[in-house]
């Protein structure tokens, strides 16, 4: 497994990450981590404890991301003190489980952002809309278009206490930006942040990739997103 490293630079929004364009044609999802290793795509740490008093633990959480032109390829990797995967297949309350998340805003001037939240068995929640509004759930068809693989398998389970390392691969089609008409991600600049949480685990925690400045845990703050620059 590639050792985690921080490759991001910074701008006025915080961290900036260059996102490589790759092909995963004929690659099984469970083989994607090895492919990313071979391409030298390193992990970024999700380790900013913006609210130290809210963190009973600080898991070793990482992500790496690439794109294929028409989809994001996201690899989450985490070691933590307990895991759970109780959310149903549409991801309701997935943030209560051992969860990692990818929030992004594809168009800078319309205020709409999307949250892809994923527990340790690859169960996904996908919503989109503007801050401070009743944000729409994606349709079942759109949510299920996200391909996923988990090292822990896909079956739900209640909390397991004890050190556990898990990883997930997600392939997220551009069509998951369901409020927009985006088919090609190539060359785009996208505001984004990545998170680790587990609201109902034995030791709750709230970590981010790009720093957040709010008085209490809140991931729905696109003003604190970093930047992804996608290769053409």
Short mmCIF file of C-alpha atoms in Angstrom, two decimals:
data_model
loop_
_atom_site.label_atom_id
_atom_site.label_comp_id
_atom_site.label_asym_id
_atom_site.label_seq_id
_atom_site.Cartn_x
_atom_site.Cartn_y
_atom_site.Cartn_z
CA UNK A 1 0.00 0.00 0.00
CA UNK A 2 1.30 3.47 -0.86
CA UNK A 3 2.45 5.47 2.15
CA UNK A 4 0.28 8.50 2.81
CA UNK A 5 1.70 11.84 1.83
CA UNK A 6 0.35 15.34 1.41
CA UNK A 7 0.84 16.59 -2.14
CA UNK A 8 -1.53 19.52 -1.99
CA UNK A 9 -0.41 23.12 -2.41
CA UNK A 10 -2.48 26.06 -1.14
CA UNK A 11 -4.40 29.05 -2.46
CA UNK A 12 -6.85 31.53 -0.95
CA UNK A 13 -9.26 28.68 -0.21
CA UNK A 14 -6.71 26.40 1.42
CA UNK A 15 -5.46 23.15 -0.08
CA UNK A 16 -5.18 22.58 -3.84
CA UNK A 17 -4.84 19.05 -5.21
CA UNK A 18 -3.96 18.06 -8.78
CA UNK A 19 -6.22 15.17 -9.88
CA UNK A 20 -4.75 12.84 -12.47
CA UNK A 21 -6.77 11.49 -15.42
CA UNK A 22 -6.57 7.69 -15.66
CA UNK A 23 -8.26 4.73 -17.29
CA UNK A 24 -9.82 1.91 -15.28
CA UNK A 25 -11.13 0.02 -18.31
CA UNK A 26 -11.09 -3.73 -17.61
CA UNK A 27 -9.84 -3.14 -14.04
CA UNK A 28 -11.83 -4.86 -11.28
CA UNK A 29 -12.74 -2.49 -8.46
CA UNK A 30 -10.76 -4.46 -5.90
CA UNK A 31 -7.68 -3.96 -8.09
CA UNK A 32 -8.04 -0.17 -8.26
CA UNK A 33 -5.83 0.46 -5.17
CA UNK A 34 -2.99 -1.48 -6.82
CA UNK A 35 -3.51 0.51 -10.04
CA UNK A 36 -3.36 3.80 -8.14
CA UNK A 37 -0.19 2.57 -6.43
CA UNK A 38 1.38 1.80 -9.81
CA UNK A 39 0.49 5.27 -11.09
CA UNK A 40 2.05 6.95 -8.07
CA UNK A 41 -1.22 8.49 -6.87
CA UNK A 42 -0.56 9.07 -3.18
CA UNK A 43 -2.95 9.40 -0.28
CA UNK A 44 -3.93 12.70 1.31
CA UNK A 45 -4.51 12.80 5.07
CA UNK A 46 -7.92 13.62 6.52
CA UNK A 47 -6.49 14.72 9.84
CA UNK A 48 -7.60 18.26 10.65
CA UNK A 49 -9.32 18.18 14.07
CA UNK A 50 -11.22 21.46 13.73
CA UNK A 51 -13.19 20.75 16.93
CA UNK A 52 -10.80 18.94 19.32
CA UNK A 53 -13.38 18.80 22.13
CA UNK A 54 -15.71 16.81 19.82
CA UNK A 55 -13.14 14.13 18.99
CA UNK A 56 -12.95 11.13 21.30
CA UNK A 57 -10.44 9.65 18.88
CA UNK A 58 -8.50 10.69 15.79
CA UNK A 59 -8.53 7.83 13.28
CA UNK A 60 -5.81 7.44 10.67
CA UNK A 61 -7.97 8.44 7.70
CA UNK A 62 -6.80 9.04 4.12
CA UNK A 63 -8.15 9.43 0.60
CA UNK A 64 -6.81 9.57 -2.92
CA UNK A 65 -8.67 10.62 -6.01
CA UNK A 66 -8.34 10.40 -9.79
CA UNK A 67 -10.78 10.80 -12.67
CA UNK A 68 -11.52 9.03 -15.93
CA UNK A 69 -13.11 11.96 -17.75
CA UNK A 70 -16.62 10.77 -17.03
CA UNK A 71 -16.20 9.65 -13.41
CA UNK A 72 -14.28 10.23 -10.20
CA UNK A 73 -12.28 7.33 -8.75
CA UNK A 74 -12.02 7.70 -4.97
CA UNK A 75 -10.09 5.39 -2.64
CA UNK A 76 -10.70 5.81 1.11
CA UNK A 77 -8.40 4.12 3.64
CA UNK A 78 -8.90 4.23 7.41
CA UNK A 79 -7.68 2.62 10.63
CA UNK A 80 -9.88 3.28 13.68
CA UNK A 81 -10.82 1.86 17.07
CA UNK A 82 -14.23 0.53 16.06
CA UNK A 83 -16.39 0.24 12.95
CA UNK A 84 -20.09 -0.09 12.18
CA UNK A 85 -22.16 -0.33 9.00
CA UNK A 86 -25.85 -0.07 9.86
CA UNK A 87 -27.24 2.32 7.20
CA UNK A 88 -29.71 0.96 4.67
CA UNK A 89 -28.86 0.66 0.97
CA UNK A 90 -29.69 4.31 0.23
CA UNK A 91 -27.37 5.52 2.97
CA UNK A 92 -29.79 7.21 5.36
CA UNK A 93 -27.81 8.10 8.50
CA UNK A 94 -24.61 6.75 6.95
CA UNK A 95 -22.66 9.41 8.90
CA UNK A 96 -23.49 7.55 12.12
CA UNK A 97 -21.39 4.59 10.92
CA UNK A 98 -17.65 4.40 10.25
CA UNK A 99 -17.89 6.94 7.45
CA UNK A 100 -15.76 8.93 5.00
CA UNK A 101 -17.17 11.66 2.79
CA UNK A 102 -16.49 13.64 -0.41
CA UNK A 103 -18.26 17.01 -0.72
CA UNK A 104 -17.84 19.03 -3.91
CA UNK A 105 -19.09 22.12 -5.73
CA UNK A 106 -18.67 21.75 -9.52
CA UNK A 107 -19.84 25.25 -10.53
CA UNK A 108 -18.39 28.06 -8.43
CA UNK A 109 -21.06 30.72 -8.93
CA UNK A 110 -24.36 28.86 -8.40
CA UNK A 111 -23.91 27.75 -4.78
CA UNK A 112 -24.92 24.12 -5.39
CA UNK A 113 -22.77 21.44 -3.78
CA UNK A 114 -23.03 17.66 -3.45
CA UNK A 115 -22.24 15.28 -0.62
CA UNK A 116 -21.18 11.69 -1.25
CA UNK A 117 -21.04 9.97 2.15
CA UNK A 118 -19.82 6.38 2.35
CA UNK A 119 -19.58 3.92 5.24
CA UNK A 120 -17.02 1.17 5.63
CA UNK A 121 -19.04 -1.32 3.55
CA UNK A 122 -19.57 1.07 0.65
CA UNK A 123 -23.14 2.13 1.44
CA UNK A 124 -23.56 5.60 -0.08
CA UNK A 125 -25.68 8.68 0.54
CA UNK A 126 -25.84 11.25 -2.29
CA UNK A 127 -27.50 14.65 -1.86
CA UNK A 128 -27.25 17.96 -3.72
CA UNK A 129 -28.42 21.55 -3.35
CA UNK A 130 -27.58 24.92 -1.83
CA UNK A 131 -26.55 25.58 1.78
CA UNK A 132 -29.38 26.38 4.14
CA UNK A 133 -32.04 24.76 1.97
CA UNK A 134 -33.77 21.39 1.95
CA UNK A 135 -31.20 19.67 -0.23
CA UNK A 136 -32.45 16.97 -2.59
CA UNK A 137 -31.69 13.28 -2.27
CA UNK A 138 -30.46 11.75 -5.50
CA UNK A 139 -32.76 9.24 -7.11
CA UNK A 140 -32.24 5.58 -6.32
CA UNK A 141 -31.05 5.02 -9.90
CA UNK A 142 -28.45 7.79 -9.61
CA UNK A 143 -27.22 6.65 -6.20
CA UNK A 144 -26.91 3.05 -7.37
CA UNK A 145 -24.89 4.18 -10.41
CA UNK A 146 -21.96 4.70 -8.03
CA UNK A 147 -19.82 1.57 -8.25
CA UNK A 148 -18.30 0.53 -4.97
CA UNK A 149 -16.00 -2.07 -3.40
CA UNK A 150 -15.15 -2.52 0.29
CA UNK A 151 -12.43 -4.57 1.92
CA UNK A 152 -14.98 -5.47 4.63
CA UNK A 153 -17.57 -6.76 2.17
CA UNK A 154 -20.97 -5.25 1.49
CA UNK A 155 -23.16 -6.70 4.26
CA UNK A 156 -24.30 -4.42 7.11
CA UNK A 157 -23.19 -5.07 10.69
CA UNK A 158 -23.47 -3.48 14.14
CA UNK A 159 -20.50 -1.87 15.87
CA UNK A 160 -17.36 -3.98 16.19
CA UNK A 161 -15.00 -2.66 18.87
CA UNK A 162 -11.29 -3.14 18.26
CA UNK A 163 -8.71 -1.73 15.85
CA UNK A 164 -9.82 -2.18 12.26
CA UNK A 165 -8.33 -1.08 8.94
CA UNK A 166 -10.72 -0.78 6.02
CA UNK A 167 -10.77 0.69 2.56
CA UNK A 168 -13.39 1.51 -0.03
CA UNK A 169 -13.21 2.26 -3.75
CA UNK A 170 -15.95 4.42 -5.30
CA UNK A 171 -16.43 5.17 -9.00
CA UNK A 172 -18.72 8.21 -9.09
CA UNK A 173 -20.14 9.10 -12.54
CA UNK A 174 -20.24 12.76 -13.54
CA UNK A 175 -24.00 12.34 -13.86
CA UNK A 176 -24.14 12.22 -10.05
CA UNK A 177 -24.01 16.03 -10.32
CA UNK A 178 -27.74 15.68 -10.89
CA UNK A 179 -28.59 19.39 -10.67
CA UNK A 180 -26.16 20.06 -13.54
CA UNK A 181 -25.48 18.74 -17.03
CA UNK A 182 -21.85 17.62 -16.68
CA UNK A 183 -20.56 14.71 -18.77
CA UNK A 184 -16.82 15.45 -18.95
CA UNK A 185 -14.78 16.31 -15.87
CA UNK A 186 -11.57 16.87 -17.81
CA UNK A 187 -9.90 20.20 -17.09
CA UNK A 188 -12.46 21.29 -14.49
CA UNK A 189 -11.60 23.14 -11.29
CA UNK A 190 -13.87 21.97 -8.49
CA UNK A 191 -14.12 23.14 -4.88
CA UNK A 192 -14.17 20.15 -2.51
CA UNK A 193 -13.47 18.76 0.93
CA UNK A 194 -13.09 15.27 2.40
CA UNK A 195 -14.18 14.15 5.85
CA UNK A 196 -14.05 11.34 8.40
CA UNK A 197 -16.80 10.92 10.97
CA UNK A 198 -18.68 8.37 13.03
CA UNK A 199 -21.41 10.09 15.00
CA UNK A 200 -22.70 6.98 16.81
CA UNK A 201 -19.52 4.99 17.18
CA UNK A 202 -18.17 4.31 20.65
CA UNK A 203 -15.69 7.14 20.06
CA UNK A 204 -17.27 9.84 17.83
CA UNK A 205 -14.99 12.05 15.73
CA UNK A 206 -15.07 14.76 13.04
CA UNK A 207 -12.01 15.30 10.83
CA UNK A 208 -11.46 17.15 7.55
CA UNK A 209 -8.89 17.47 4.77
CA UNK A 210 -9.20 21.25 4.34
CA UNK A 211 -9.57 23.22 7.59
CA UNK A 212 -13.00 24.45 8.71
CA UNK A 213 -13.60 27.46 10.94
CA UNK A 214 -16.97 27.01 12.64
CA UNK A 215 -17.77 26.86 16.37
CA UNK A 216 -19.14 23.30 16.23
CA UNK A 217 -18.89 20.31 13.88
CA UNK A 218 -20.39 21.17 10.48
CA UNK A 219 -19.28 19.72 7.16
CA UNK A 220 -21.93 21.56 5.09
CA UNK A 221 -19.81 24.69 4.67
CA UNK A 222 -18.67 25.06 1.05
CA UNK A 223 -16.93 28.33 1.92
CA UNK A 224 -14.28 26.12 3.55
CA UNK A 225 -13.83 23.73 0.63
CA UNK A 226 -10.37 23.32 -0.87
CA UNK A 227 -9.73 22.97 -4.61
CA UNK A 228 -9.36 20.05 -7.03
CA UNK A 229 -7.72 20.78 -10.40
CA UNK A 230 -8.61 17.96 -12.79
CA UNK A 231 -6.17 16.97 -15.52
CA UNK A 232 -7.43 17.39 -19.10
#
